mmCIF file of C-alpha atoms and ligand atoms in Angstrom:
data_model
loop_
_atom_site.group_PDB
_atom_site.id
_atom_site.type_symbol
_atom_site.label_atom_id
_atom_site.label_comp_id
_atom_site.label_asym_id
_atom_site.label_seq_id
_atom_site.Cartn_x
_atom_site.Cartn_y
_atom_site.Cartn_z
ATOM 1 C CA MET B 6 121.364 100.746 116.391
ATOM 2 C CA ILE B 7 118.368 99.029 115.233
ATOM 3 C CA ARG B 8 114.805 100.377 115.731
ATOM 4 C CA LEU B 9 111.790 98.091 116.864
ATOM 5 C CA GLY B 10 108.194 99.316 115.969
ATOM 6 C CA LEU B 11 105.920 97.731 118.455
ATOM 7 C CA SER B 12 102.171 98.515 118.184
ATOM 8 C CA GLY B 13 98.807 96.529 118.676
ATOM 9 C CA GLY B 14 95.310 97.960 119.719
ATOM 10 C CA ILE B 15 94.020 99.914 122.694
ATOM 11 C CA GLY B 16 93.833 97.094 125.487
ATOM 12 C CA ALA B 17 96.120 94.495 123.645
ATOM 13 C CA GLY B 18 99.116 94.462 126.039
ATOM 14 C CA LYS B 19 101.615 96.464 124.400
ATOM 15 C CA SER B 20 102.646 97.424 128.186
ATOM 16 C CA THR B 21 103.619 93.884 128.948
ATOM 17 C CA VAL B 22 105.910 93.648 126.020
ATOM 18 C CA ALA B 23 107.785 97.033 126.568
ATOM 19 C CA THR B 24 108.272 95.996 130.466
ATOM 20 C CA THR B 25 110.086 92.758 129.192
ATOM 21 C CA PHE B 26 111.633 94.860 126.191
ATOM 22 C CA ILE B 27 113.144 97.547 128.755
ATOM 23 C CA GLU B 28 114.172 94.768 131.666
ATOM 24 C CA ARG B 29 116.181 93.019 128.443
ATOM 25 C CA GLY B 30 118.009 95.943 128.145
ATOM 26 C CA GLY B 31 116.306 97.947 125.263
ATOM 27 C CA TYR B 32 116.275 101.710 125.233
ATOM 28 C CA HIS B 33 112.374 102.640 124.870
ATOM 29 C CA ILE B 34 110.741 105.773 123.441
ATOM 30 C CA ASP B 35 107.110 105.869 124.556
ATOM 31 C CA ALA B 36 104.660 108.142 121.785
ATOM 32 C CA ASP B 37 102.371 108.409 124.043
ATOM 33 C CA LYS B 38 104.037 110.097 126.530
ATOM 34 C CA ILE B 39 106.178 112.480 124.173
ATOM 35 C CA ALA B 40 102.431 113.255 122.947
ATOM 36 C CA ARG B 41 101.895 114.564 126.381
ATOM 37 C CA GLU B 42 104.876 115.981 127.263
ATOM 38 C CA VAL B 43 104.800 118.071 123.765
ATOM 39 C CA VAL B 44 101.761 120.024 125.238
ATOM 40 C CA GLU B 45 102.234 120.618 128.949
ATOM 41 C CA PRO B 46 101.693 123.558 130.704
ATOM 42 C CA GLY B 47 104.523 126.267 129.580
ATOM 43 C CA THR B 48 105.367 124.223 126.477
ATOM 44 C CA GLU B 49 105.458 126.055 122.453
ATOM 45 C CA GLY B 50 102.910 123.054 121.724
ATOM 46 C CA LEU B 51 100.337 123.992 124.424
ATOM 47 C CA ALA B 52 100.436 127.830 123.290
ATOM 48 C CA ALA B 53 99.981 127.030 119.597
ATOM 49 C CA LEU B 54 97.073 124.675 120.336
ATOM 50 C CA VAL B 55 95.376 127.431 122.748
ATOM 51 C CA GLU B 56 96.279 130.256 119.966
ATOM 52 C CA ALA B 57 94.691 128.400 117.109
ATOM 53 C CA PHE B 58 91.385 126.028 119.186
ATOM 54 C CA GLY B 59 90.773 128.971 121.822
ATOM 55 C CA PRO B 60 91.473 129.373 125.407
ATOM 56 C CA ASP B 61 89.042 127.083 126.664
ATOM 57 C CA ILE B 62 91.120 124.035 125.232
ATOM 58 C CA LEU B 63 92.416 124.724 129.022
ATOM 59 C CA ALA B 64 91.615 123.064 132.500
ATOM 60 C CA GLY B 65 91.044 125.684 135.287
ATOM 61 C CA ASP B 66 94.774 124.416 136.215
ATOM 62 C CA GLY B 67 96.402 125.593 132.899
ATOM 63 C CA SER B 68 96.808 122.499 131.831
ATOM 64 C CA LEU B 69 94.993 121.021 128.593
ATOM 65 C CA ASP B 70 91.810 119.934 128.674
ATOM 66 C CA ARG B 71 91.754 117.017 126.298
ATOM 67 C CA PRO B 72 88.054 116.569 126.122
ATOM 68 C CA ALA B 73 87.691 119.927 125.091
ATOM 69 C CA LEU B 74 89.980 119.587 122.824
ATOM 70 C CA ALA B 75 88.827 116.725 120.884
ATOM 71 C CA ALA B 76 85.124 118.285 120.621
ATOM 72 C CA LYS B 77 86.768 120.942 118.653
ATOM 73 C CA ALA B 78 89.635 119.057 116.761
ATOM 74 C CA PHE B 79 87.940 115.595 115.829
ATOM 75 C CA VAL B 80 84.741 117.839 114.205
ATOM 76 C CA ASP B 81 86.126 117.849 110.585
ATOM 77 C CA GLU B 82 88.568 116.979 108.586
ATOM 78 C CA GLU B 83 90.022 120.482 108.222
ATOM 79 C CA GLN B 84 90.350 120.864 112.100
ATOM 80 C CA ARG B 85 92.084 117.483 112.511
ATOM 81 C CA THR B 86 94.362 118.579 109.946
ATOM 82 C CA LYS B 87 95.312 121.660 111.911
ATOM 83 C CA LEU B 88 95.778 119.506 115.244
ATOM 84 C CA ASN B 89 98.076 117.153 113.270
ATOM 85 C CA SER B 90 100.093 120.097 111.904
ATOM 86 C CA ILE B 91 100.757 121.733 115.259
ATOM 87 C CA THR B 92 101.677 118.305 117.066
ATOM 88 C CA HIS B 93 103.218 115.821 114.447
ATOM 89 C CA PRO B 94 105.960 118.421 113.770
ATOM 90 C CA LEU B 95 106.581 118.476 117.867
ATOM 91 C CA VAL B 96 106.345 115.005 118.427
ATOM 92 C CA GLY B 97 108.621 113.995 115.737
ATOM 93 C CA LYS B 98 111.510 116.335 116.683
ATOM 94 C CA ARG B 99 111.360 115.009 120.718
ATOM 95 C CA THR B 100 111.383 111.843 119.156
ATOM 96 C CA GLN B 101 114.564 112.735 117.099
ATOM 97 C CA GLU B 102 116.406 114.363 120.378
ATOM 98 C CA LEU B 103 115.460 111.085 122.091
ATOM 99 C CA LEU B 104 116.653 108.669 119.069
ATOM 100 C CA ASP B 105 119.805 110.957 119.218
ATOM 101 C CA ALA B 106 120.649 110.700 122.600
ATOM 102 C CA ALA B 107 120.777 107.113 122.203
ATOM 103 C CA PRO B 108 123.326 104.738 122.919
ATOM 104 C CA ASP B 109 125.108 103.572 119.914
ATOM 105 C CA ASP B 110 124.685 99.949 120.848
ATOM 106 C CA ALA B 111 121.207 100.421 122.064
ATOM 107 C CA ILE B 112 118.269 97.956 120.602
ATOM 108 C CA VAL B 113 115.871 101.069 120.191
ATOM 109 C CA VAL B 114 111.850 100.194 120.989
ATOM 110 C CA GLN B 115 109.518 102.477 119.498
ATOM 111 C CA ASP B 116 106.332 102.120 121.239
ATOM 112 C CA ILE B 117 103.668 103.725 119.450
ATOM 113 C CA PRO B 118 99.890 102.718 119.513
ATOM 114 C CA LEU B 119 98.988 104.546 116.169
ATOM 115 C CA LEU B 120 102.229 103.350 114.012
ATOM 116 C CA VAL B 121 99.688 101.547 111.583
ATOM 117 C CA GLU B 122 97.638 104.688 111.110
ATOM 118 C CA GLY B 123 100.394 106.552 110.596
ATOM 119 C CA ASN B 124 102.065 104.524 107.983
ATOM 120 C CA MET B 125 105.197 103.873 110.117
ATOM 121 C CA ALA B 126 105.841 100.416 109.554
ATOM 122 C CA PRO B 127 108.572 100.931 106.861
ATOM 123 C CA PHE B 128 110.687 103.046 108.806
ATOM 124 C CA PHE B 129 111.667 100.427 111.400
ATOM 125 C CA HIS B 130 113.698 97.193 111.084
ATOM 126 C CA LEU B 131 111.190 95.237 112.539
ATOM 127 C CA VAL B 132 107.350 95.484 113.429
ATOM 128 C CA VAL B 133 106.294 93.874 116.466
ATOM 129 C CA ILE B 134 102.505 93.865 116.730
ATOM 130 C CA VAL B 135 100.762 92.541 119.756
ATOM 131 C CA HIS B 136 97.403 91.115 119.594
ATOM 132 C CA ALA B 137 94.136 90.158 121.367
ATOM 133 C CA ASP B 138 90.318 89.951 120.123
ATOM 134 C CA ALA B 139 88.412 92.921 120.479
ATOM 135 C CA GLU B 140 86.314 91.292 122.935
ATOM 136 C CA VAL B 141 88.842 89.914 124.753
ATOM 137 C CA ARG B 142 90.501 93.841 124.990
ATOM 138 C CA ILE B 143 86.989 95.143 125.851
ATOM 139 C CA GLN B 144 86.696 92.922 128.936
ATOM 140 C CA ARG B 145 90.489 93.865 129.824
ATOM 141 C CA LEU B 146 89.911 97.424 129.220
ATOM 142 C CA THR B 147 86.588 97.679 131.028
ATOM 143 C CA THR B 148 87.909 95.668 134.126
ATOM 144 C CA ALA B 149 91.875 96.019 134.810
ATOM 145 C CA ARG B 150 91.634 99.587 133.637
ATOM 146 C CA GLY B 151 88.070 100.109 134.927
ATOM 147 C CA MET B 152 86.574 102.408 131.245
ATOM 148 C CA PRO B 153 83.592 102.284 130.521
ATOM 149 C CA GLU B 154 82.623 99.623 127.925
ATOM 150 C CA ALA B 155 81.243 102.325 125.616
ATOM 151 C CA ASP B 156 84.635 103.732 125.387
ATOM 152 C CA ALA B 157 86.850 101.131 124.876
ATOM 153 C CA ARG B 158 84.321 99.779 121.730
ATOM 154 C CA ALA B 159 84.889 103.636 120.495
ATOM 155 C CA ARG B 160 88.380 104.124 120.808
ATOM 156 C CA ILE B 161 88.839 100.135 119.243
ATOM 157 C CA ALA B 162 86.539 101.512 116.205
ATOM 158 C CA ALA B 163 88.305 104.238 115.462
ATOM 159 C CA GLN B 164 91.746 102.534 115.178
ATOM 160 C CA ALA B 165 93.165 100.319 112.713
ATOM 161 C CA THR B 166 92.053 96.842 111.737
ATOM 162 C CA ASP B 167 93.569 93.500 112.522
ATOM 163 C CA GLU B 168 93.700 93.071 108.567
ATOM 164 C CA GLN B 169 95.743 96.538 108.765
ATOM 165 C CA ARG B 170 98.015 95.258 111.513
ATOM 166 C CA ARG B 171 98.358 91.768 110.408
ATOM 167 C CA ALA B 172 99.720 93.375 106.964
ATOM 168 C CA VAL B 173 102.621 95.341 108.537
ATOM 169 C CA ALA B 174 103.324 92.786 111.312
ATOM 170 C CA ASP B 175 107.136 90.908 111.152
ATOM 171 C CA VAL B 176 106.063 89.507 114.594
ATOM 172 C CA TRP B 177 103.110 88.734 115.705
ATOM 173 C CA LEU B 178 102.407 88.425 119.163
ATOM 174 C CA ASP B 179 99.204 86.563 120.562
ATOM 175 C CA ASN B 180 98.294 88.180 123.939
ATOM 176 C CA SER B 181 94.827 85.785 124.346
ATOM 177 C CA GLY B 182 96.918 83.905 127.647
ATOM 178 C CA SER B 183 98.243 84.901 130.958
ATOM 179 C CA PRO B 184 100.788 88.043 130.667
ATOM 180 C CA GLU B 185 103.308 85.462 131.632
ATOM 181 C CA ASP B 186 102.662 83.889 128.616
ATOM 182 C CA LEU B 187 102.711 86.933 126.282
ATOM 183 C CA ALA B 188 106.133 88.108 128.633
ATOM 184 C CA ALA B 189 107.830 84.593 127.823
ATOM 185 C CA ALA B 190 106.929 84.828 124.057
ATOM 186 C CA ALA B 191 108.400 88.966 123.847
ATOM 187 C CA ALA B 192 111.992 87.663 125.656
ATOM 188 C CA ALA B 193 112.446 84.806 123.268
ATOM 189 C CA LEU B 194 111.804 87.180 120.807
ATOM 190 C CA TRP B 195 114.458 89.413 122.472
ATOM 191 C CA ASP B 196 117.155 86.801 122.875
ATOM 192 C CA GLU B 197 116.325 84.592 119.453
ATOM 193 C CA ARG B 198 115.569 87.282 117.062
ATOM 194 C CA LEU B 199 116.614 90.748 118.563
ATOM 195 C CA ILE B 200 119.746 90.633 119.791
ATOM 196 C CA PRO B 201 121.419 88.434 117.015
ATOM 197 C CA PHE B 202 119.668 90.474 114.481
ATOM 198 C CA ASP B 203 121.237 93.525 116.071
ATOM 199 C CA GLN B 204 124.553 92.017 116.058
ATOM 200 C CA ASN B 205 124.181 91.108 112.438
ATOM 201 C CA VAL B 206 123.825 94.559 111.896
ATOM 202 C CA ARG B 207 126.755 95.892 113.468
ATOM 203 C CA SER B 208 128.976 93.616 111.983
ATOM 204 C CA ARG B 209 126.995 93.439 108.740
ATOM 205 C CA THR B 210 126.756 89.845 108.266
ATOM 206 C CA ALA B 211 123.540 88.465 105.860
ATOM 207 C CA VAL B 212 121.971 85.803 107.519
ATOM 208 C CA ARG B 213 121.890 82.392 105.003
ATOM 209 C CA GLY B 214 118.506 80.967 104.138
ATOM 210 C CA ALA B 215 118.209 77.065 104.390
ATOM 211 C CA LEU B 216 118.931 75.100 101.681
ATOM 212 C CA THR B 217 115.477 73.287 101.200
ATOM 213 C CA LEU B 218 112.547 73.369 99.122
ATOM 214 C CA VAL B 219 109.432 74.435 100.876
ATOM 215 C CA ASP B 220 105.558 74.161 99.941
ATOM 216 C CA PRO B 221 104.307 77.613 98.876
ATOM 217 C CA ASP B 222 103.225 79.970 101.701
ATOM 218 C CA PRO B 223 100.453 82.021 100.894
ATOM 219 C CA SER B 224 101.949 84.791 103.112
ATOM 220 C CA TRP B 225 105.123 85.439 101.110
ATOM 221 C CA ALA B 226 103.300 87.818 99.188
ATOM 222 C CA ALA B 227 102.477 89.975 102.567
ATOM 223 C CA GLN B 228 106.015 89.386 103.299
ATOM 224 C CA GLY B 229 107.546 90.594 99.776
ATOM 225 C CA ALA B 230 105.315 93.546 99.931
ATOM 226 C CA ARG B 231 106.882 94.550 103.438
ATOM 227 C CA ILE B 232 109.979 93.996 102.419
ATOM 228 C CA VAL B 233 109.499 96.058 99.355
ATOM 229 C CA ASN B 234 108.351 99.364 101.488
ATOM 230 C CA ARG B 235 110.955 98.774 103.760
ATOM 231 C CA LEU B 236 113.741 99.232 101.117
ATOM 232 C CA TRP B 237 111.879 102.099 99.717
ATOM 233 C CA ALA B 238 112.188 103.450 103.163
ATOM 234 C CA VAL B 239 115.959 102.426 103.252
ATOM 235 C CA VAL B 240 116.927 103.765 99.875
ATOM 236 C CA GLY B 241 114.370 106.087 99.009
ATOM 237 C CA ASP B 242 114.705 107.992 95.443
ATOM 238 C CA LYS B 243 117.714 106.079 94.550
ATOM 239 C CA ALA B 244 115.890 103.625 93.444
ATOM 240 C CA THR B 245 113.784 103.444 90.274
ATOM 241 C CA ALA B 246 111.720 100.277 90.824
ATOM 242 C CA ILE B 247 111.795 97.818 93.980
ATOM 243 C CA ASP B 248 109.949 94.178 93.111
ATOM 244 C CA HIS B 249 109.571 91.191 94.915
ATOM 245 C CA ILE B 250 111.101 88.342 92.245
ATOM 246 C CA GLY B 251 111.657 84.951 92.465
ATOM 247 C CA SER B 252 109.945 81.837 93.248
ATOM 248 C CA THR B 253 108.196 83.421 96.694
ATOM 249 C CA ALA B 254 107.140 85.788 94.030
ATOM 250 C CA VAL B 255 104.737 82.979 91.905
ATOM 251 C CA PRO B 256 102.066 81.875 94.083
ATOM 252 C CA GLY B 257 101.683 77.990 94.524
ATOM 253 C CA LEU B 258 105.724 77.336 93.292
ATOM 254 C CA PRO B 259 107.853 75.527 95.916
ATOM 255 C CA ALA B 260 110.584 77.254 96.962
ATOM 256 C CA LYS B 261 113.561 77.958 99.238
ATOM 257 C CA PRO B 262 112.261 79.854 102.290
ATOM 258 C CA THR B 263 113.939 83.276 101.380
ATOM 259 C CA ILE B 264 112.303 86.016 99.830
ATOM 260 C CA ASP B 265 113.825 87.356 96.669
ATOM 261 C CA VAL B 266 113.378 91.447 96.224
ATOM 262 C CA GLN B 267 115.161 93.510 93.016
ATOM 263 C CA ILE B 268 116.204 96.999 93.496
ATOM 264 C CA THR B 269 116.748 98.705 90.070
ATOM 265 C CA VAL B 270 119.177 101.774 90.292
ATOM 266 C CA ALA B 271 120.749 103.893 87.381
ATOM 267 C CA ASP B 272 124.079 102.096 86.988
ATOM 268 C CA LEU B 273 126.655 100.304 89.268
ATOM 269 C CA LYS B 274 128.134 103.481 90.960
ATOM 270 C CA VAL B 275 124.598 104.115 92.666
ATOM 271 C CA ALA B 276 124.243 100.551 93.832
ATOM 272 C CA ASP B 277 128.294 100.762 95.621
ATOM 273 C CA ALA B 278 126.623 104.451 96.892
ATOM 274 C CA LEU B 279 123.946 102.048 98.836
ATOM 275 C CA VAL B 280 126.283 99.960 100.550
ATOM 276 C CA ASP B 281 126.378 101.564 103.521
ATOM 277 C CA VAL B 282 122.509 102.752 103.747
ATOM 278 C CA LEU B 283 121.427 99.081 103.589
ATOM 279 C CA ALA B 284 123.862 97.838 105.903
ATOM 280 C CA ASP B 285 122.525 100.143 108.556
ATOM 281 C CA GLY B 286 118.906 99.344 107.221
ATOM 282 C CA GLY B 287 119.257 95.851 107.781
ATOM 283 C CA PHE B 288 120.306 94.746 104.521
ATOM 284 C CA PRO B 289 124.191 93.808 104.605
ATOM 285 C CA ARG B 290 125.940 93.438 101.535
ATOM 286 C CA VAL B 291 127.703 90.156 100.460
ATOM 287 C CA PRO B 292 131.055 90.521 99.187
ATOM 288 C CA GLY B 293 132.256 88.230 96.119
ATOM 289 C CA ILE B 294 128.937 88.265 93.811
ATOM 290 C CA GLU B 295 129.405 90.948 91.280
ATOM 291 C CA ALA B 296 127.534 90.016 88.024
ATOM 292 C CA ASP B 297 124.749 87.484 87.102
ATOM 293 C CA ARG B 298 125.974 84.737 84.488
ATOM 294 C CA PRO B 299 125.779 86.454 81.293
ATOM 295 C CA LYS B 300 123.509 84.792 78.422
ATOM 296 C CA PRO B 301 123.680 85.047 74.769
ATOM 297 C CA ASP B 302 120.807 87.498 73.719
ATOM 298 C CA PRO B 303 118.341 85.532 72.247
ATOM 299 C CA ALA B 304 118.175 87.488 68.990
ATOM 300 C CA THR B 305 122.146 87.828 68.213
ATOM 301 C CA GLY B 306 123.808 85.115 70.168
ATOM 302 C CA SER B 307 125.872 87.716 71.198
ATOM 303 C CA VAL B 308 127.071 87.851 74.794
ATOM 304 C CA ASP B 309 127.836 91.290 76.290
ATOM 305 C CA GLU B 310 129.509 90.290 79.487
ATOM 306 C CA GLY B 311 129.475 94.285 80.282
ATOM 307 C CA LEU B 312 125.913 94.421 80.938
ATOM 308 C CA TRP B 313 125.345 91.876 83.475
ATOM 309 C CA GLY B 314 126.757 93.544 86.627
ATOM 310 C CA LYS B 315 124.862 93.541 89.967
ATOM 311 C CA ARG B 316 125.365 93.749 93.508
ATOM 312 C CA PHE B 317 123.995 91.178 96.427
ATOM 313 C CA HIS B 318 122.584 92.291 99.787
ATOM 314 C CA GLY B 319 121.045 90.039 102.639
ATOM 315 C CA SER B 320 119.464 90.420 105.373
ATOM 316 C CA ALA B 321 120.319 90.519 109.391
ATOM 317 C CA ASP B 322 117.332 89.543 110.620
ATOM 318 C CA PRO B 323 117.638 85.883 111.429
ATOM 319 C CA GLY B 324 114.104 85.609 111.323
ATOM 320 C CA ARG B 325 113.638 85.918 107.587
ATOM 321 C CA PRO B 326 116.228 85.552 105.325
ATOM 322 C CA VAL B 327 116.421 87.909 102.034
ATOM 323 C CA ASN B 328 117.943 88.525 98.990
ATOM 324 C CA VAL B 329 118.505 91.598 97.926
ATOM 325 C CA HIS B 330 119.767 92.034 94.390
ATOM 326 C CA VAL B 331 120.408 95.296 93.299
ATOM 327 C CA ARG B 332 120.626 96.003 89.586
ATOM 328 C CA PRO B 333 121.114 98.337 86.811
ATOM 329 C CA ALA B 334 118.378 99.478 84.750
ATOM 330 C CA ALA B 335 119.935 98.682 81.723
ATOM 331 C CA SER B 336 120.985 94.767 82.796
ATOM 332 C CA PRO B 337 119.627 92.151 81.146
ATOM 333 C CA GLY B 338 119.483 89.995 84.350
ATOM 334 C CA ARG B 339 117.215 93.263 85.590
ATOM 335 C CA ALA B 340 114.363 92.275 82.661
ATOM 336 C CA PHE B 341 115.086 88.732 83.251
ATOM 337 C CA ALA B 342 114.157 88.657 86.944
ATOM 338 C CA ILE B 343 110.611 90.331 86.474
ATOM 339 C CA ASP B 344 110.200 88.519 82.993
ATOM 340 C CA PHE B 345 111.075 85.157 84.619
ATOM 341 C CA ARG B 346 108.655 85.616 87.681
ATOM 342 C CA ASP B 347 105.849 86.869 85.205
ATOM 343 C CA TRP B 348 105.870 83.706 82.829
ATOM 344 C CA LEU B 349 105.756 81.690 86.088
ATOM 345 C CA ARG B 350 102.692 83.003 87.047
ATOM 346 C CA ALA B 351 101.263 82.789 83.709
ATOM 347 C CA ASP B 352 102.357 79.465 82.822
ATOM 348 C CA GLU B 353 101.543 76.309 84.706
ATOM 349 C CA VAL B 354 103.504 74.445 83.060
ATOM 350 C CA ALA B 355 106.602 75.799 82.953
ATOM 351 C CA ARG B 356 105.662 76.176 86.916
ATOM 352 C CA ARG B 357 105.594 72.710 87.118
ATOM 353 C CA GLU B 358 108.685 72.096 85.300
ATOM 354 C CA TYR B 359 110.665 74.840 86.956
ATOM 355 C CA ALA B 360 109.639 72.473 90.554
ATOM 356 C CA GLU B 361 110.464 69.439 89.313
ATOM 357 C CA MET B 362 113.627 70.921 88.062
ATOM 358 C CA LYS B 363 114.823 72.598 91.968
ATOM 359 C CA ASP B 364 113.749 68.900 93.249
ATOM 360 C CA LYS B 365 116.605 67.118 91.068
ATOM 361 C CA ALA B 366 119.207 69.933 91.524
ATOM 362 C CA LEU B 367 118.683 69.990 95.105
ATOM 363 C CA ALA B 368 119.100 66.006 95.443
ATOM 364 C CA GLY B 369 122.461 66.327 93.720
ATOM 365 C CA ALA B 370 123.626 69.309 95.484
ATOM 366 C CA GLY B 371 124.521 67.399 98.801
ATOM 367 C CA GLY B 372 124.093 70.644 100.714
ATOM 368 C CA ASP B 373 125.964 72.946 98.922
ATOM 369 C CA LEU B 374 124.396 76.150 97.431
ATOM 370 C CA THR B 375 126.864 76.925 94.991
ATOM 371 C CA ARG B 376 126.181 73.388 93.111
ATOM 372 C CA TYR B 377 122.253 74.033 93.634
ATOM 373 C CA ILE B 378 122.660 77.388 91.802
ATOM 374 C CA ALA B 379 125.314 75.630 89.428
ATOM 375 C CA ALA B 380 122.831 72.943 88.799
ATOM 376 C CA LYS B 381 119.892 75.168 87.920
ATOM 377 C CA GLU B 382 121.899 77.150 85.518
ATOM 378 C CA PRO B 383 121.565 74.987 82.139
ATOM 379 C CA TRP B 384 117.687 75.186 82.792
ATOM 380 C CA PHE B 385 117.950 78.847 83.287
ATOM 381 C CA ASP B 386 120.022 79.717 80.012
ATOM 382 C CA ASP B 387 117.180 77.688 77.965
ATOM 383 C CA ALA B 388 114.065 79.747 80.026
ATOM 384 C CA TYR B 389 116.029 82.718 78.798
ATOM 385 C CA ARG B 390 115.385 81.905 75.359
ATOM 386 C CA ARG B 391 111.930 80.996 76.152
ATOM 387 C CA ILE B 392 110.768 83.692 77.818
ATOM 388 C CA ALA B 393 111.966 86.031 75.196
ATOM 389 C CA GLU B 394 109.497 83.933 72.331
ATOM 390 C CA TRP B 395 106.657 83.968 75.563
ATOM 391 C CA LYS B 396 107.238 88.089 75.302
ATOM 392 C CA ARG B 397 107.406 88.416 71.310
ATOM 393 C CA ALA B 398 104.044 86.234 71.036
ATOM 394 C CA ARG B 399 102.579 88.318 74.029
ATOM 395 C CA SER B 400 103.376 91.652 72.328
ATOM 396 C CA ASP B 401 101.971 90.214 68.903
ATOM 397 C CA SER B 402 98.914 89.231 70.326
HETATM 398 P P1 ADP E 17 98.189 98.369 125.643
HETATM 399 O O1 ADP E 17 99.340 99.255 126.452
HETATM 400 O O2 ADP E 17 98.657 97.616 124.244
HETATM 401 O O3 ADP E 17 96.645 99.199 125.566
HETATM 402 P P2 ADP E 17 98.189 97.022 128.159
HETATM 403 O O4 ADP E 17 99.299 96.343 128.074
HETATM 404 O O5 ADP E 17 97.825 98.242 129.055
HETATM 405 O O6 ADP E 17 97.386 97.483 126.838
HETATM 406 O O7 ADP E 17 96.927 95.886 128.696
HETATM 407 C C1 ADP E 17 95.271 96.304 129.284
HETATM 408 C C2 ADP E 17 95.286 95.729 129.915
HETATM 409 O O8 ADP E 17 94.562 94.394 129.785
HETATM 410 C C3 ADP E 17 95.653 96.099 131.334
HETATM 411 O O9 ADP E 17 94.794 96.352 132.169
HETATM 412 C C4 ADP E 17 96.785 95.013 131.504
HETATM 413 O O10 ADP E 17 96.846 94.720 132.852
HETATM 414 C C5 ADP E 17 95.500 93.868 130.841
HETATM 415 N N1 ADP E 17 96.294 92.812 130.601
HETATM 416 C C6 ADP E 17 97.145 92.652 129.338
HETATM 417 N N2 ADP E 17 97.856 91.274 129.049
HETATM 418 C C7 ADP E 17 96.657 90.552 129.818
HETATM 419 C C8 ADP E 17 96.290 89.074 129.724
HETATM 420 N N3 ADP E 17 97.086 88.280 129.088
HETATM 421 N N4 ADP E 17 95.533 88.859 130.787
HETATM 422 C C9 ADP E 17 94.813 89.574 131.357
HETATM 423 N N5 ADP E 17 94.977 90.414 131.298
HETATM 424 C C10 ADP E 17 95.685 91.569 130.693
#
């Protein structure tokens, strides 16, 4: 089962996207609706609110008078925390009930206006943000929904910023055109990305990135950060570190359009215990890759084959190829991945040399990934020694 987080500022057009997803078979969980349900008359939620804030938060008919509650709860941090400590657990419990009731083969669409404000992005397989500029949203809210302009502006000002939403968006749906345009983009996203993503999670199939070198993409750092955050949510305290590594972690370096991430674990037993967790989280294991190519210790020249074991996972999301290297803390390959990245970040000459070597390796590989990787190995063996020197020089100075 994959879970999609859908969000966007008020008036951005989430409803259009949610409707399209539901029409295509999405299992919709509406956070706004749940937030209303848990404080309906007769609920423990409403009783708790009255207990905390007094009976004058009730309207004449016994239902919650939202403006009256807001006037009491949004005065300071303490009151706000008091409100959230009542409603959040109830919303969480109800959401979990609905998740438990979802069919096994569902693609779950969690429609959450405050997804960004609540730091929930890492808990979804994919985050889709619907966007329209604030002035466009104000125009739509005041006409189509009849909201007073001052209210619309105040609501927008109280929510996350566009930059905050951009930082967590795996998919950014622009709604500056017509509702039909937006619905068509949402339908294409569903058919071309979510359906195959879901099938890949089910069949535990990792997608393969294209074997091609592309110009550095300034968004790689943010993409890496999103994947790192998501992996933390998936593996929790089983990891001791999770890092964006490889060429996409080096600004200005051409790279294969695949994000490399390293999960550091205590040992390979922990790595093996994470196989199912990672697969369910959207990162299925790629079988057959069980070690890095051992390299001689630069100090002694000896090779310790036993230290180089790893596990390797990919991404089930056809829109975002990822290599996930799961390495034990004691693996020299683990340290090398971090040092190599830092060396390339620091050394412009090394960066250019590596980029040229990759070009040549690709040209000679005839489209074969194994040959491409093999062609790079001698240069890496040399880099392994050079980086050891670079580190020594750095620690001496
Ligand atoms: P949200 O659920 O994100 O708060 P809605 O989907 O309710 O936002 O959209 C806000 C308002 O703008 C609605 O009244 C909707 O009908 C209207 N709207 C949404 N998209 C468009 C669009 N592309 N063009 C014109 N009006 C739109």
